[in-house]
Amino acid sequence: MELRLTDLRDGESGIITSIKMGHGRGHREHRGAGRRWGFRKRLEDMGLTPGTRVTVVKSAPFRGPLEVYVRGSRLAIGRRMAERIFVKVKK
């Protein structure tokens, strides 16, 4: 079952299956492509790549950031970023 990372509860884990890059806010094609590349690069630098196991440690209230455990490290990522990360959960 594929869910958004934000759909997981505290303590639940999943395997990253895909990351939605979006189209950016700019009107020009190349401007949006640069933002997508930057978003992808940022996630790769944090170790959030497809096939990686991620656990939600804590979800802040009022649509705040998520604290996640990935590759032996804890990270805080913004909710909008986490909404674009899809994970597969075994039920």
XYZ file of N, CA, C and O in Angstrom:
364
model
N 0.835 -1.166 0.000
C 0.000 0.000 0.000
C 0.891 1.245 0.000
O 1.744 1.387 0.851
N 0.702 2.127 -0.981
C 1.531 3.315 -1.102
C 0.827 4.515 -0.466
O -0.337 4.781 -0.747
N 1.556 5.221 0.384
C 1.036 6.378 1.101
C 2.038 7.521 1.018
O 3.201 7.313 0.721
N 1.567 8.715 1.338
C 2.488 9.834 1.502
C 3.211 9.652 2.830
O 2.654 9.084 3.770
N 4.403 10.167 2.916
C 5.151 10.067 4.170
C 4.391 10.725 5.315
O 4.426 10.257 6.452
N 3.643 11.769 5.003
C 2.872 12.470 6.039
C 1.697 11.645 6.557
O 1.131 11.968 7.588
N 1.318 10.587 5.830
C 0.207 9.738 6.269
C 0.631 8.738 7.344
O -0.220 8.122 7.983
N 1.948 8.545 7.513
C 2.415 7.607 8.536
C 2.274 8.235 9.918
O 2.441 9.435 10.089
N 1.981 7.391 10.897
C 1.891 7.852 12.284
C 3.264 7.743 12.937
O 4.165 7.084 12.409
N 3.385 8.349 14.087
C 4.638 8.268 14.839
C 4.991 6.800 15.081
O 4.148 6.009 15.521
N 6.220 6.443 14.765
C 6.700 5.077 14.972
C 6.516 4.155 13.782
O 7.080 3.064 13.756
N 5.740 4.549 12.778
C 5.531 3.707 11.606
C 6.669 3.902 10.606
O 7.239 4.982 10.502
N 6.928 2.829 9.843
C 8.008 2.837 8.856
C 7.484 2.496 7.475
O 6.432 1.867 7.343
N 8.251 2.886 6.484
C 7.926 2.543 5.108
C 9.173 2.622 4.250
O 10.211 3.130 4.673
N 9.065 2.095 3.052
C 10.155 2.142 2.081
C 9.790 3.193 1.034
O 8.691 3.144 0.457
N 10.683 4.120 0.759
C 10.419 5.163 -0.223
C 10.290 4.532 -1.602
O 11.185 3.804 -2.048
N 9.161 4.785 -2.248
C 8.938 4.231 -3.591
C 9.112 5.281 -4.675
O 9.590 4.982 -5.766
N 8.685 6.498 -4.396
C 8.812 7.553 -5.402
C 8.774 8.913 -4.737
O 8.329 9.052 -3.598
N 9.232 9.891 -5.489
C 9.231 11.273 -5.014
C 8.640 12.124 -6.122
O 9.123 12.108 -7.252
N 7.566 12.834 -5.785
C 6.903 13.678 -6.766
C 7.651 15.002 -6.843
O 7.793 15.701 -5.847
N 8.117 15.323 -8.033
C 8.924 16.522 -8.191
C 8.078 17.772 -8.394
O 8.513 18.855 -8.109
N 6.892 17.671 -8.941
C 6.055 18.837 -9.172
C 6.532 19.647 -10.349
O 7.483 19.277 -11.042
N 5.888 20.782 -10.555
C 6.215 21.620 -11.704
C 6.763 22.970 -11.295
O 7.025 23.800 -12.122
N 6.924 23.216 -10.018
C 7.453 24.499 -9.577
C 6.406 25.595 -9.711
O 5.332 25.395 -10.250
N 6.759 26.765 -9.257
C 5.835 27.883 -9.299
C 6.073 28.795 -10.488
O 5.274 29.649 -10.792
N 7.230 28.681 -11.112
C 7.582 29.574 -12.207
C 6.791 29.291 -13.464
O 6.259 28.205 -13.670
N 6.702 30.281 -14.323
C 5.975 30.125 -15.569
C 6.861 29.590 -16.676
O 6.396 29.018 -17.623
N 8.145 29.801 -16.558
C 9.052 29.340 -17.595
C 9.460 27.899 -17.316
O 9.693 27.515 -16.173
N 9.574 27.144 -18.363
C 9.881 25.712 -18.233
C 11.214 25.472 -17.516
O 11.305 24.665 -16.607
N 12.262 26.172 -17.948
C 13.572 25.899 -17.359
C 13.648 26.309 -15.900
O 14.371 25.736 -15.121
N 12.874 27.282 -15.506
C 12.892 27.711 -14.115
C 12.357 26.617 -13.202
O 12.933 26.327 -12.167
N 11.270 25.976 -13.604
C 10.706 24.888 -12.814
C 11.615 23.677 -12.779
O 11.748 23.012 -11.762
N 12.298 23.412 -13.888
C 13.208 22.269 -13.942
C 14.345 22.451 -12.951
O 14.771 21.501 -12.298
N 14.838 23.668 -12.804
C 15.913 23.922 -11.851
C 15.473 23.687 -10.419
O 16.213 23.148 -9.612
N 14.260 24.069 -10.123
C 13.738 23.850 -8.772
C 13.561 22.364 -8.496
O 13.825 21.903 -7.406
N 13.087 21.616 -9.521
C 12.929 20.168 -9.335
C 14.274 19.530 -9.055
O 14.401 18.670 -8.205
N 15.299 19.966 -9.813
C 16.621 19.397 -9.618
C 17.120 19.716 -8.217
O 17.689 18.863 -7.544
N 16.900 20.954 -7.763
C 17.338 21.337 -6.433
C 16.640 20.537 -5.341
O 17.262 20.131 -4.367
N 15.340 20.291 -5.529
C 14.581 19.507 -4.558
C 15.114 18.076 -4.517
O 15.362 17.527 -3.440
N 15.315 17.488 -5.684
C 15.841 16.114 -5.752
C 17.221 16.024 -5.110
O 17.503 15.119 -4.343
N 18.083 16.971 -5.410
C 19.444 16.977 -4.871
C 19.409 17.105 -3.350
O 20.160 16.414 -2.651
N 18.544 17.944 -2.867
C 18.440 18.121 -1.413
C 18.022 16.819 -0.733
O 18.575 16.429 0.290
N 17.031 16.133 -1.322
C 16.594 14.858 -0.745
C 17.704 13.815 -0.813
O 17.919 13.056 0.134
N 18.411 13.767 -1.941
C 19.518 12.808 -2.074
C 20.604 13.089 -1.037
O 21.159 12.165 -0.456
N 20.894 14.348 -0.812
C 21.911 14.705 0.185
C 21.505 14.259 1.583
O 22.359 13.983 2.422
N 20.203 14.222 1.853
C 19.720 13.784 3.167
C 19.543 12.263 3.230
O 19.184 11.733 4.269
N 19.779 11.577 2.115
C 19.645 10.121 2.096
C 18.242 9.639 1.805
O 17.953 8.452 1.938
N 17.370 10.534 1.408
C 15.981 10.163 1.113
C 15.857 9.823 -0.371
O 15.515 10.672 -1.190
N 16.157 8.599 -0.689
C 16.105 8.132 -2.076
C 15.202 6.905 -2.161
O 14.989 6.222 -1.156
N 14.668 6.610 -3.344
C 13.823 5.415 -3.484
C 14.554 4.150 -3.018
O 15.749 3.982 -3.271
N 13.821 3.306 -2.295
C 14.382 2.070 -1.768
C 14.891 2.197 -0.339
O 15.278 1.214 0.280
N 14.887 3.409 0.198
C 15.387 3.654 1.552
C 14.259 3.508 2.564
O 13.160 3.985 2.359
N 14.589 2.849 3.675
C 13.603 2.705 4.762
C 13.603 3.982 5.596
O 14.661 4.505 5.961
N 12.413 4.480 5.896
C 12.274 5.701 6.686
C 11.215 5.469 7.763
O 10.201 4.813 7.522
N 11.507 5.975 8.963
C 10.585 5.848 10.090
C 10.222 7.240 10.590
O 11.109 8.071 10.795
N 8.942 7.474 10.786
C 8.494 8.749 11.350
C 8.667 8.673 12.861
O 8.084 7.823 13.526
N 9.523 9.525 13.386
C 9.770 9.561 14.831
C 8.692 10.399 15.503
O 8.098 9.986 16.485
N 8.468 11.587 14.949
C 7.472 12.471 15.540
C 6.950 13.435 14.488
O 7.705 13.954 13.686
N 5.662 13.649 14.526
C 5.027 14.611 13.633
C 4.576 15.794 14.468
O 3.784 15.644 15.398
N 5.105 16.971 14.157
C 4.761 18.161 14.935
C 3.305 18.544 14.675
O 2.793 18.358 13.571
N 2.640 19.088 15.686
C 1.235 19.494 15.506
C 1.108 20.715 14.599
O 2.099 21.384 14.311
N -0.103 20.985 14.193
C -0.438 22.153 13.364
C 0.333 22.171 12.051
O 0.847 23.209 11.636
N 0.425 21.013 11.425
C 1.078 20.867 10.123
C 2.541 21.297 10.150
O 3.074 21.851 9.193
N 3.185 21.035 11.263
C 4.603 21.351 11.417
C 5.471 20.288 10.771
O 4.974 19.377 10.106
N 6.779 20.385 10.952
C 7.699 19.440 10.313
C 7.600 18.028 10.894
O 7.048 17.820 11.968
N 8.160 17.087 10.149
C 8.237 15.697 10.583
C 9.667 15.391 10.976
O 10.599 15.788 10.282
N 9.822 14.687 12.083
C 11.130 14.167 12.450
C 11.158 12.722 11.983
O 10.280 11.939 12.342
N 12.140 12.397 11.155
C 12.223 11.051 10.602
C 13.588 10.442 10.911
O 14.568 11.157 11.110
N 13.616 9.123 10.931
C 14.851 8.368 11.130
C 15.164 7.682 9.812
O 14.348 6.909 9.300
N 16.316 8.005 9.250
C 16.710 7.432 7.966
C 18.219 7.210 7.940
O 18.986 8.088 8.341
N 18.626 6.020 7.567
C 20.050 5.657 7.442
C 20.859 5.981 8.700
O 21.975 6.484 8.636
N 20.277 5.744 9.859
C 20.979 5.942 11.120
C 21.003 7.368 11.618
O 21.700 7.670 12.590
N 20.279 8.258 10.982
C 20.248 9.661 11.399
C 18.810 10.137 11.553
O 17.913 9.640 10.892
N 18.649 11.106 12.412
C 17.342 11.756 12.558
C 17.371 13.071 11.799
O 18.335 13.846 11.924
N 16.313 13.314 11.037
C 16.201 14.524 10.239
C 14.856 15.176 10.513
O 13.883 14.488 10.808
N 14.810 16.480 10.389
C 13.539 17.192 10.419
C 13.295 17.716 9.015
O 14.152 18.403 8.447
N 12.167 17.363 8.452
C 11.841 17.837 7.105
C 10.481 18.519 7.135
O 9.601 18.154 7.908
N 10.336 19.523 6.306
C 9.093 20.263 6.228
C 7.946 19.399 5.735
O 8.139 18.442 4.986
N 6.760 19.730 6.167
C 5.586 18.935 5.790
C 5.347 18.949 4.284
O 5.011 17.937 3.699
N 5.529 20.099 3.645
C 5.308 20.156 2.195
C 6.295 19.266 1.460
O 5.961 18.653 0.456
N 7.506 19.185 1.950
C 8.492 18.294 1.352
C 8.072 16.843 1.587
O 8.112 16.013 0.676
N 7.644 16.537 2.804
C 7.256 15.166 3.151
C 6.016 14.712 2.375
O 5.867 13.520 2.090
N 5.143 15.656 2.027
C 3.941 15.295 1.265
C 4.279 14.811 -0.146
O 3.468 14.166 -0.784
N 5.464 15.113 -0.620
C 5.865 14.719 -1.969
C 6.648 13.408 -1.988
O 7.076 12.954 -3.034
N 6.847 12.820 -0.822
C 7.570 11.554 -0.710
C 6.551 10.438 -0.478
O 5.764 10.504 0.464
N 6.568 9.430 -1.348
C 5.629 8.311 -1.238
C 6.366 7.079 -0.735
O 7.494 6.804 -1.160
N 5.713 6.373 0.173
C 6.327 5.196 0.786
C 5.385 3.999 0.668
O 4.167 4.151 0.559
N 5.991 2.824 0.689
C 5.223 1.585 0.687
C 5.280 1.009 2.091
O 6.361 0.861 2.662
N 4.117 0.690 2.618
C 4.004 0.176 3.986
C 3.467 -1.229 3.926
O 2.521 -1.518 3.193
N 4.084 -2.127 4.690
C 3.560 -3.487 4.808
C 2.561 -3.507 5.947
O 2.860 -3.071 7.042
N 1.369 -3.986 5.667
C 0.324 -4.062 6.701
C 0.045 -5.505 7.031
O 0.139 -6.365 6.245
